[in-house]
Short mmCIF file of C-alpha atoms and ligand atoms in Angstrom, two decimals:
data_model
loop_
_atom_site.label_atom_id
_atom_site.label_comp_id
_atom_site.label_asym_id
_atom_site.label_seq_id
_atom_site.Cartn_x
_atom_site.Cartn_y
_atom_site.Cartn_z
CA MET A 27 108.22 109.02 98.75
CA ARG A 28 110.58 106.19 99.00
CA PHE A 29 111.20 103.39 96.37
CA ARG A 30 110.56 100.10 96.98
CA ARG A 31 110.53 96.78 95.42
CA PRO A 32 109.43 94.17 97.71
CA GLY A 33 110.30 91.15 95.46
CA ALA A 34 113.76 92.73 94.95
CA VAL A 35 115.08 91.11 97.76
CA ALA A 36 113.58 87.86 97.98
CA ALA A 37 115.46 85.05 97.06
CA GLY A 38 114.84 81.76 95.74
CA THR A 39 113.93 80.08 92.62
CA ASP A 40 110.28 78.93 93.56
CA THR A 41 107.28 80.09 91.08
CA ALA A 42 106.31 83.25 92.91
CA ASP A 43 105.24 86.51 91.62
CA PRO A 44 106.46 89.37 93.66
CA GLY A 45 104.17 91.69 92.81
CA ARG A 46 100.67 89.97 93.80
CA GLY A 47 102.14 90.20 97.65
CA LEU A 48 100.02 89.27 100.79
CA GLU A 49 96.54 87.39 99.53
CA LEU A 50 93.85 86.62 102.12
CA ARG A 51 90.76 84.96 100.36
CA GLY A 52 87.48 84.17 102.21
CA VAL A 53 89.93 83.46 105.71
CA GLY A 54 88.60 81.64 108.57
CA HIS A 55 90.48 80.77 112.01
CA ARG A 56 88.83 79.11 114.70
CA TYR A 57 90.64 77.53 118.29
CA GLY A 58 87.98 74.95 119.28
CA ASP A 59 84.62 76.07 118.94
CA ARG A 60 85.83 79.74 119.05
CA VAL A 61 85.90 81.75 115.84
CA VAL A 62 88.60 83.98 115.84
CA LEU A 63 88.28 85.45 112.00
CA GLU A 64 85.98 85.28 109.76
CA GLY A 65 85.33 86.33 106.65
CA ILE A 66 89.02 88.30 105.97
CA ASP A 67 89.62 88.70 102.22
CA VAL A 68 92.04 91.52 101.94
CA THR A 69 94.93 91.58 99.50
CA LEU A 70 98.00 93.37 100.80
CA THR A 71 100.72 95.09 98.27
CA GLU A 72 101.31 98.49 99.94
CA PRO A 73 104.72 98.67 101.64
CA ARG A 74 103.84 99.83 104.85
CA VAL A 75 100.79 98.36 106.54
CA GLY A 76 99.04 98.63 109.95
CA VAL A 77 96.92 96.29 112.04
CA ILE A 78 95.15 97.50 115.45
CA GLY A 79 92.70 96.39 116.95
CA ALA A 80 91.02 95.70 120.69
CA ASN A 81 93.03 92.91 122.92
CA GLY A 82 91.97 89.24 121.51
CA SER A 83 90.00 90.57 118.38
CA GLY A 84 92.84 88.10 116.24
CA LYS A 85 95.54 90.71 115.34
CA SER A 86 97.73 88.43 116.05
CA THR A 87 96.03 85.07 114.72
CA PHE A 88 96.15 87.59 111.71
CA ALA A 89 99.51 88.46 111.60
CA ARG A 90 100.74 84.38 111.99
CA LEU A 91 98.57 83.58 109.15
CA LEU A 92 100.96 85.57 107.04
CA ASN A 93 103.88 83.23 107.36
CA GLY A 94 101.78 80.11 107.73
CA LEU A 95 102.73 79.90 111.28
CA VAL A 96 99.07 79.78 111.34
CA VAL A 97 97.38 77.89 109.02
CA PRO A 98 93.70 78.78 108.46
CA ASP A 99 90.77 76.47 108.90
CA GLN A 100 88.87 78.16 106.02
CA GLY A 101 90.27 79.59 102.58
CA GLN A 102 93.69 80.52 101.60
CA VAL A 103 96.47 82.40 102.78
CA LEU A 104 98.94 83.13 99.19
CA VAL A 105 102.07 85.27 100.00
CA ASP A 106 103.23 86.31 96.11
CA GLY A 107 100.70 83.38 94.96
CA LEU A 108 102.28 80.60 96.87
CA ASP A 109 99.99 78.95 99.27
CA THR A 110 101.12 78.89 103.09
CA ARG A 111 99.43 75.32 103.25
CA THR A 112 101.23 74.01 101.07
CA GLN A 113 104.53 75.74 100.62
CA VAL A 114 104.73 76.93 103.94
CA ARG A 115 108.89 76.48 103.57
CA ALA A 116 109.47 79.04 100.70
CA VAL A 117 106.78 81.10 102.40
CA ARG A 118 108.37 82.06 105.22
CA ARG A 119 111.91 82.29 102.99
CA ARG A 120 109.64 85.40 102.13
CA VAL A 121 107.76 86.38 105.06
CA GLY A 122 110.00 87.08 108.11
CA PHE A 123 108.80 87.56 111.31
CA VAL A 124 109.22 89.61 114.57
CA PHE A 125 107.42 88.67 118.05
CA GLN A 126 106.62 90.85 121.04
CA ASP A 127 109.17 89.38 123.23
CA PRO A 128 112.06 89.49 122.80
CA ASP A 129 113.51 86.94 125.10
CA ALA A 130 111.92 84.40 123.89
CA GLN A 131 112.74 84.73 119.74
CA ILE A 132 116.59 84.89 120.61
CA VAL A 133 117.91 81.34 120.60
CA HIS A 134 121.83 81.51 120.94
CA PRO A 135 123.69 82.46 124.38
CA THR A 136 125.50 85.58 122.27
CA VAL A 137 124.48 88.24 119.51
CA ALA A 138 126.74 87.30 116.71
CA GLU A 139 125.32 83.42 116.89
CA ASP A 140 122.16 84.53 116.91
CA VAL A 141 122.02 86.56 114.02
CA GLY A 142 123.83 83.81 112.15
CA TYR A 143 120.86 81.28 113.62
CA GLY A 144 118.33 81.68 110.53
CA LEU A 145 121.25 81.71 107.86
CA GLU A 146 122.34 78.75 109.04
CA ASN A 147 118.79 76.93 109.03
CA GLN A 148 118.85 78.59 105.27
CA GLY A 149 122.40 75.82 104.40
CA VAL A 150 124.49 79.77 103.75
CA PRO A 151 128.01 78.78 103.92
CA ALA A 152 130.43 79.67 107.25
CA ASP A 153 132.17 82.87 105.56
CA GLU A 154 129.62 84.05 103.78
CA ARG A 155 126.99 83.59 107.02
CA ALA A 156 130.01 85.41 109.21
CA ALA A 157 130.28 88.87 106.27
CA ARG A 158 126.82 88.93 106.55
CA VAL A 159 125.97 88.65 110.51
CA ALA A 160 129.21 91.59 110.36
CA GLU A 161 127.08 93.87 108.54
CA VAL A 162 123.91 93.49 110.11
CA LEU A 163 125.19 93.73 113.29
CA ALA A 164 126.92 97.22 111.96
CA ARG A 165 123.96 98.80 110.20
CA HIS A 166 122.07 98.10 113.30
CA GLY A 167 124.35 99.33 116.23
CA LEU A 168 125.14 95.95 117.49
CA ALA A 169 128.91 95.70 115.89
CA GLY A 170 130.53 96.10 119.43
CA HIS A 171 128.18 93.51 120.90
CA ALA A 172 129.05 90.84 118.54
CA ASP A 173 130.39 88.15 121.35
CA HIS A 174 128.30 89.56 124.15
CA PRO A 175 126.18 87.37 126.19
CA ALA A 176 122.45 87.65 124.53
CA HIS A 177 120.69 87.50 128.54
CA LEU A 178 123.06 91.16 129.37
CA LEU A 179 121.59 93.53 126.86
CA SER A 180 118.71 95.66 127.36
CA GLY A 181 115.61 95.21 126.18
CA GLY A 182 115.82 97.39 123.89
CA GLN A 183 119.09 96.18 122.05
CA LYS A 184 117.73 92.77 122.70
CA GLN A 185 114.62 93.62 120.38
CA LEU A 186 117.05 94.81 118.16
CA LEU A 187 119.01 91.57 117.67
CA ALA A 188 116.01 89.52 117.16
CA ILE A 189 114.78 92.16 114.19
CA ALA A 190 118.66 91.68 112.94
CA GLY A 191 118.15 87.71 113.38
CA VAL A 192 115.03 88.41 110.35
CA LEU A 193 117.40 90.82 108.21
CA VAL A 194 119.82 89.03 107.96
CA MET A 195 117.63 86.15 106.12
CA ARG A 196 116.81 89.05 103.60
CA PRO A 197 112.80 88.32 103.43
CA ALA A 198 111.27 90.29 100.46
CA ARG A 199 107.98 90.91 103.92
CA ILE A 200 108.65 91.02 107.69
CA VAL A 201 105.34 91.01 109.82
CA PHE A 202 105.76 92.26 113.72
CA ASP A 203 103.07 91.31 115.90
CA GLU A 204 103.87 94.20 118.30
CA PRO A 205 107.30 94.94 118.73
CA THR A 206 107.40 97.78 120.87
CA THR A 207 105.30 96.54 123.09
CA LEU A 208 107.54 95.86 126.49
CA LEU A 209 109.95 98.62 125.13
CA ASP A 210 110.12 101.91 126.77
CA LEU A 211 109.94 105.64 125.23
CA VAL A 212 113.59 105.92 123.37
CA ASN A 213 113.63 101.90 122.53
CA ALA A 214 110.42 102.12 121.20
CA ARG A 215 111.30 104.79 119.02
CA ARG A 216 114.40 103.62 117.99
CA VAL A 217 112.71 100.39 117.17
CA GLY A 218 109.86 102.24 115.01
CA ASP A 219 112.37 104.35 113.54
CA LEU A 220 114.47 100.75 111.79
CA ILE A 221 111.22 99.52 110.92
CA ALA A 222 110.33 102.65 108.62
CA GLY A 223 113.61 102.70 107.38
CA LEU A 224 113.36 99.23 105.84
CA GLU A 225 113.13 98.88 102.17
CA GLN A 226 110.90 95.18 102.77
CA GLN A 227 107.44 95.76 102.86
CA VAL A 228 106.69 95.06 106.46
CA VAL A 229 102.94 94.90 108.73
CA VAL A 230 102.86 96.05 111.82
CA VAL A 231 100.67 95.18 114.89
CA THR A 232 100.43 97.64 117.39
CA HIS A 233 98.79 99.49 119.94
CA GLN A 234 101.24 101.87 119.83
CA LEU A 235 99.03 104.09 117.26
CA ASP A 236 101.79 106.86 116.69
CA LEU A 237 103.90 103.96 114.95
CA LEU A 238 101.52 104.41 111.79
CA HIS A 239 101.05 107.97 111.07
CA ASP A 240 102.80 107.67 107.43
CA PHE A 241 101.89 104.03 106.93
CA ASP A 242 100.00 103.53 103.67
CA ARG A 243 96.88 101.23 104.62
CA VAL A 244 95.86 100.43 108.29
CA LEU A 245 93.59 97.44 109.09
CA VAL A 246 91.18 97.82 112.52
CA VAL A 247 90.60 94.07 113.30
CA ASP A 248 87.42 93.67 115.42
CA GLY A 249 85.66 90.23 116.94
CA GLY A 250 87.44 88.46 114.48
CA ARG A 251 86.38 90.57 111.00
CA VAL A 252 88.37 93.70 108.96
CA VAL A 253 85.65 96.93 110.43
CA GLU A 254 87.69 99.19 109.21
CA ASP A 255 90.65 99.37 106.25
CA ALA A 256 91.58 102.96 105.00
CA GLY A 257 94.40 104.97 105.32
CA PRO A 258 96.14 105.95 109.14
CA GLY A 259 93.84 108.80 110.06
CA PRO A 260 90.77 107.68 109.02
CA ALA A 261 91.39 104.22 110.49
CA VAL A 262 92.40 105.21 113.86
CA ALA A 263 89.58 107.56 114.09
CA ALA A 264 86.86 104.76 113.41
CA TYR A 265 89.17 102.63 116.69
CA ARG A 266 88.59 105.20 118.25
CA THR A 267 84.92 105.67 118.09
CA LEU A 268 85.13 101.44 118.04
CA MET A 269 86.46 101.79 121.66
CA ALA A 270 84.45 104.61 122.87
CA ASP A 271 81.43 102.68 122.75
CA ARG A 272 82.38 100.25 124.52
CA MET B 4 125.11 77.80 139.23
CA THR B 5 127.74 79.68 137.20
CA LEU B 6 128.02 79.50 133.51
CA ALA B 7 130.88 80.11 131.86
CA LEU B 8 130.69 81.45 129.16
CA TYR B 9 132.88 82.92 125.83
CA VAL B 10 135.29 85.54 126.38
CA PRO B 11 136.09 87.11 123.55
CA ARG B 12 140.35 87.47 122.90
CA ALA B 13 142.38 87.51 119.90
CA SER B 14 144.60 84.51 121.18
CA ALA B 15 146.27 81.34 120.22
CA VAL B 16 143.87 79.28 122.56
CA HIS B 17 140.61 80.93 120.72
CA ARG B 18 141.79 79.98 116.98
CA LEU B 19 142.12 77.05 118.36
CA PRO B 20 140.04 74.53 116.67
CA ALA B 21 136.77 73.35 119.20
CA GLY B 22 137.42 69.84 118.44
CA LEU B 23 141.36 69.86 119.50
CA LYS B 24 140.49 71.72 122.36
CA LEU B 25 138.03 68.97 123.70
CA LEU B 26 140.30 66.65 122.99
CA CYS B 27 143.06 68.36 124.77
CA LEU B 28 140.99 68.47 127.79
CA ALA B 29 140.05 64.96 127.54
CA VAL B 30 144.20 63.75 127.28
CA LEU B 31 144.40 66.05 130.56
CA ALA B 32 141.31 63.94 132.44
CA VAL B 33 143.26 60.93 131.43
CA ALA B 34 147.32 61.87 132.06
CA LEU B 35 145.97 63.27 135.86
CA PHE B 36 144.79 59.75 136.53
CA ALA B 37 147.05 57.43 134.77
CA LEU B 38 150.04 59.93 136.78
CA PRO B 39 148.66 59.83 139.90
CA THR B 40 151.58 62.18 141.74
CA ILE B 41 150.84 65.70 143.48
CA THR B 42 153.53 66.83 141.34
CA ALA B 43 151.92 66.58 138.61
CA ALA B 44 148.68 67.47 139.39
CA GLY B 45 150.60 70.66 140.29
CA ALA B 46 152.28 70.66 137.12
CA ALA B 47 149.54 70.63 135.28
CA LEU B 48 147.38 73.57 137.24
CA ALA B 49 150.41 75.47 136.27
CA GLY B 50 150.00 74.57 132.96
CA VAL B 51 146.50 75.57 132.86
CA LEU B 52 146.65 78.90 134.83
CA ALA B 53 149.73 79.86 132.14
CA VAL B 54 147.75 78.76 129.20
CA GLY B 55 144.41 80.26 130.61
CA LEU B 56 145.94 83.48 132.05
CA LEU B 57 149.08 84.16 129.88
CA VAL B 58 148.19 82.75 126.74
CA ALA B 59 144.65 83.01 125.93
CA ARG B 60 144.45 86.61 128.38
CA LEU B 61 141.19 85.84 130.22
CA PRO B 62 140.44 87.53 133.26
CA VAL B 63 141.68 86.04 136.87
CA ALA B 64 137.94 86.49 137.80
CA VAL B 65 136.37 83.88 135.14
CA LEU B 66 138.72 80.97 136.25
CA ALA B 67 138.42 82.30 140.49
CA ARG B 68 134.58 82.55 140.03
CA GLN B 69 134.60 78.66 138.58
CA ALA B 70 137.10 77.21 141.10
CA ARG B 71 134.53 78.88 143.95
CA ALA B 72 131.28 77.29 142.48
CA VAL B 73 133.59 74.12 143.57
CA ARG B 74 135.41 75.14 146.60
CA TRP B 75 132.75 72.88 148.97
CA TRP B 76 133.21 70.24 147.01
CA LEU B 77 137.28 70.69 147.38
CA LEU B 78 136.89 71.30 150.74
CA ALA B 79 134.78 67.93 151.26
CA LEU B 80 137.36 65.93 149.74
CA LEU B 81 139.96 67.20 151.41
CA VAL B 82 138.09 66.48 155.04
CA VAL B 83 137.30 62.86 154.00
CA HIS B 84 140.79 61.87 152.69
CA ALA B 85 142.52 63.74 156.16
CA LEU B 86 140.31 60.90 157.63
CA THR B 87 140.17 58.27 155.76
CA THR B 88 143.72 58.02 153.74
CA ASP B 89 145.81 60.92 154.69
CA LEU B 90 145.69 64.51 153.91
CA LEU B 91 148.34 65.06 151.34
CA THR B 92 146.16 62.49 148.99
CA GLY B 93 143.38 64.66 150.00
CA ALA B 94 145.02 67.39 148.72
CA HIS B 95 146.18 65.80 145.04
CA VAL B 96 142.99 64.41 144.96
CA ALA B 97 141.45 68.07 144.76
CA LEU B 98 144.13 69.71 143.15
CA ARG B 99 143.20 67.37 140.24
CA LEU B 100 139.61 68.10 140.84
CA LEU B 101 140.58 72.31 140.53
CA THR B 102 142.84 71.56 137.57
CA LEU B 103 140.38 69.56 135.43
CA VAL B 104 137.72 72.44 136.64
CA LEU B 105 139.84 75.06 135.44
CA ALA B 106 140.88 73.19 132.24
CA ALA B 107 137.27 72.87 131.46
CA ALA B 108 136.43 76.79 132.43
CA VAL B 109 139.43 78.15 130.14
CA VAL B 110 137.84 75.54 126.92
CA THR B 111 134.43 77.09 127.61
CA ALA B 112 135.36 80.73 127.94
CA THR B 113 137.92 80.25 124.84
CA THR B 114 135.22 78.80 122.68
CA ARG B 115 131.67 80.34 121.26
CA VAL B 116 129.05 77.95 121.81
CA SER B 117 127.83 77.05 118.28
CA GLU B 118 131.56 76.15 117.87
CA MET B 119 131.38 73.44 120.68
CA VAL B 120 127.43 72.58 119.00
CA ALA B 121 129.25 71.53 115.80
CA VAL B 122 131.87 69.42 117.62
CA VAL B 123 129.14 67.80 119.31
CA GLU B 124 126.66 67.09 116.62
CA THR B 125 129.87 65.59 114.44
CA VAL B 126 130.45 63.47 117.48
CA CYS B 127 126.57 62.36 117.27
CA ALA B 128 126.71 62.14 113.17
CA PRO B 129 126.90 58.18 113.68
CA LEU B 130 123.65 58.17 115.82
CA ARG B 131 122.09 59.32 112.90
CA LEU B 132 122.12 55.27 112.10
CA VAL B 133 119.41 55.17 114.90
CA GLY B 134 117.09 57.89 113.47
CA VAL B 135 118.68 60.86 116.01
CA ARG B 136 119.49 64.22 114.09
CA PRO B 137 122.29 65.51 115.28
CA ALA B 138 121.51 69.42 114.44
CA ARG B 139 118.46 68.77 116.78
CA VAL B 140 121.18 67.52 119.91
CA GLY B 141 123.11 70.53 119.41
CA LEU B 142 119.83 72.73 119.14
CA ALA B 143 118.90 71.40 122.61
CA ILE B 144 122.44 72.33 123.62
CA THR B 145 122.75 76.03 122.14
CA LEU B 146 118.78 76.72 123.51
CA ALA B 147 119.51 75.01 127.37
CA LEU B 148 122.43 77.42 127.35
CA ARG B 149 120.46 80.74 126.28
CA PHE B 150 117.65 80.06 128.24
CA ILE B 151 119.65 79.59 132.19
CA PRO B 152 119.99 82.38 132.15
CA VAL B 153 117.10 84.11 131.41
CA LEU B 154 115.31 81.51 133.73
CA THR B 155 116.70 82.24 136.59
CA GLU B 156 116.13 86.03 135.67
CA ARG B 157 112.08 85.27 135.30
CA ALA B 158 112.82 83.45 139.13
CA ASP B 159 114.33 86.51 140.14
CA ARG B 160 111.12 88.74 139.17
CA ILE B 161 108.75 86.41 140.05
CA ARG B 162 110.00 86.50 143.79
CA ALA B 163 110.61 89.62 143.39
CA ALA B 164 106.67 90.22 142.97
CA GLN B 165 106.02 88.17 145.42
CA ALA B 166 108.07 90.42 147.84
CA ALA B 167 106.72 93.29 146.64
CA ARG B 168 102.96 91.97 148.12
CA GLY B 169 104.83 91.43 151.64
CA GLY B 170 105.97 87.69 150.65
CA SER B 171 108.90 86.28 151.82
CA PRO B 172 108.36 82.62 152.17
CA ARG B 173 112.07 80.44 152.74
CA GLY B 174 112.83 77.30 152.41
CA VAL B 175 110.43 74.28 150.59
CA ARG B 176 107.81 76.70 150.69
CA ALA B 177 109.53 79.66 148.99
CA LEU B 178 110.42 76.83 146.07
CA ARG B 179 106.96 75.56 145.91
CA THR B 180 105.30 79.53 146.10
CA THR B 181 108.20 80.30 143.04
CA ILE B 182 108.25 76.89 140.97
CA ALA B 183 104.50 77.15 139.90
CA PRO B 184 104.40 80.32 138.37
CA LEU B 185 107.75 79.67 136.93
CA LEU B 186 106.30 76.40 135.38
CA VAL B 187 103.63 78.17 133.66
CA GLN B 188 105.94 81.27 132.72
CA VAL B 189 108.66 78.17 131.01
CA LEU B 190 105.76 76.39 129.59
CA GLN B 191 104.74 79.68 127.48
CA MET B 192 107.81 80.15 126.76
CA ALA B 193 108.31 77.14 125.51
CA HIS B 194 105.82 77.70 122.84
CA ASP B 195 106.92 81.18 122.23
CA VAL B 196 110.57 79.79 121.24
CA SER B 197 108.96 77.32 118.92
CA GLU B 198 107.39 79.86 116.81
CA ALA B 199 109.95 81.86 117.05
CA LEU B 200 112.35 78.82 115.77
CA ASP B 201 109.79 77.93 113.20
CA ALA B 202 109.78 81.33 111.73
CA ARG B 203 113.44 81.38 111.46
CA GLY B 204 113.42 78.00 109.15
CA ALA B 205 114.55 75.75 112.27
CA ASP B 206 112.30 72.73 110.42
CA VAL B 207 113.94 73.60 106.97
CA GLU B 208 115.88 70.77 106.59
CA PRO B 209 119.66 72.62 104.90
CA PRO B 210 119.08 72.59 101.19
CA ARG B 211 121.33 70.03 99.47
CA ALA B 212 122.42 71.76 96.63
CA ALA B 213 123.55 75.15 96.21
CA TRP B 214 121.18 76.29 93.71
CA ARG B 215 118.46 76.81 95.74
CA ARG B 216 120.39 80.12 96.99
CA SER B 217 121.13 81.07 93.60
N1 ATP C 24 96.64 79.27 120.59
C1 ATP C 24 95.37 79.47 121.00
N2 ATP C 24 94.32 78.32 121.42
C2 ATP C 24 93.24 78.85 121.74
N3 ATP C 24 92.75 80.34 122.02
C3 ATP C 24 94.00 81.08 121.14
C4 ATP C 24 95.18 80.60 121.31
N4 ATP C 24 95.80 81.93 120.29
C5 ATP C 24 95.07 82.72 120.46
N5 ATP C 24 93.33 82.33 121.23
C6 ATP C 24 92.13 82.96 121.15
O1 ATP C 24 91.97 83.99 119.71
C7 ATP C 24 91.40 85.20 120.37
C8 ATP C 24 92.56 86.12 119.23
O2 ATP C 24 93.44 86.35 120.06
P1 ATP C 24 94.51 87.22 118.98
O3 ATP C 24 96.03 86.41 120.43
O4 ATP C 24 94.54 86.75 117.79
O5 ATP C 24 94.39 88.15 119.79
P2 ATP C 24 94.97 89.66 119.78
O6 ATP C 24 93.93 90.80 118.51
O7 ATP C 24 96.70 89.43 119.04
O8 ATP C 24 95.12 89.96 121.30
P3 ATP C 24 95.89 91.19 121.61
O9 ATP C 24 96.25 92.41 121.51
O10 ATP C 24 96.30 90.56 123.54
O11 ATP C 24 97.56 90.60 121.49
C9 ATP C 24 91.90 85.46 121.73
O12 ATP C 24 90.71 85.48 122.26
C10 ATP C 24 92.66 84.47 122.12
O13 ATP C 24 92.29 83.93 123.60
MG1 MG C 25 98.42 89.70 119.82
#
């Protein structure tokens, strides 16, 4: 059993209550006339949460709700008690987000500069920034690449860099939206192992079902609703049955 | 277009403050025009090469690439001057341009983009008065430098995908058939990048007081 205490890593002196986790209360969301999510009521406190479902079922929208990238039309999303609608800054400090396409989330031309970017935004002083960047790069096997141009990295290295850029900010929870979709098997495994070793709470949206085998809880999303909410075994089975009927 | 990117080395030139290096570049440019002799330009070129290759220990290829990028300009200057004034003036003008290009290459190859951007932000600071946010200017420059290679790669990929299905348009038509899909990708990517910036706190103004980080 891994020992994890999501709140322990969080910085900040806001009024958050680290024990509360991610709470979605009566959440619904639409784009124009199209209902993308509805009637979502879940509280996520488990260290490892997976989200699976068909293309277009609403998984990414669900993930984006968790750090305020999307604010729900209906209901509330609370992160450790902080409302994503009104306290988005504090929420973003607690919840990191890793996207599918590493190219789109690397914003500086070289590796170390990119990792330091989020810290710059947080106003962390230059010397502390350099130390934290060096530490994260070393831990994720990118130490030799600090001054490497980002566009010359391999796809897997780019995704590791994107994750390093989030980890360096020490969020208490990290949401991954299909972090391994664009990677080959070796790199996908590397990223999977990295996620498995994190001390933070993680929420992983994925089509790669084996990534979830030792997760604590898996949600199956279909047509904008959570249709199954169980351990990885039963949830994946339910998902397979659902897809077999299409 | 070739982007001279940072070449890491532990040299005195690398350690100089970016602002000072840019100032030297500006002084050199002014001096080359204030002292319009071919000897001065030649000496300056020798100086730039000495600093770049010997002190900063940059690979010859880095400077050669920049020189190659402007070779047609140099040739054109030479030819135009040979026809209108004389060859010596042409050689002088071309030498001056080459010197400045290489000097700029030495500065960019020895300075991290983030340091350069910090200088730009400092220089832009007075623009705050008219509502410009210097950090935004800096971010725009950084993003442009980061995404030029990405877009080049995407354009190549589009051309490869078209070639794979037998399309091999040339000239204006090639431009058109590449630009439309590239534009779609650029817009999609711009959206993705803005989300990624948001997720990493781009819109959060740096905290004014240290207590926030406690
Ligand atoms: N910004 C947007 N504007 C309009 N419609 C959107 C937007 N984002 C998503 N949608 C629509 O909402 C629905 C759910 O999208 P979402 O991206 O959440 O699905 P997903 O489960 O992540 O799918 P995938 O597995 O393909 O990533 C889709 O039908 C999509 O077309
Ligand atoms: Mg998605």
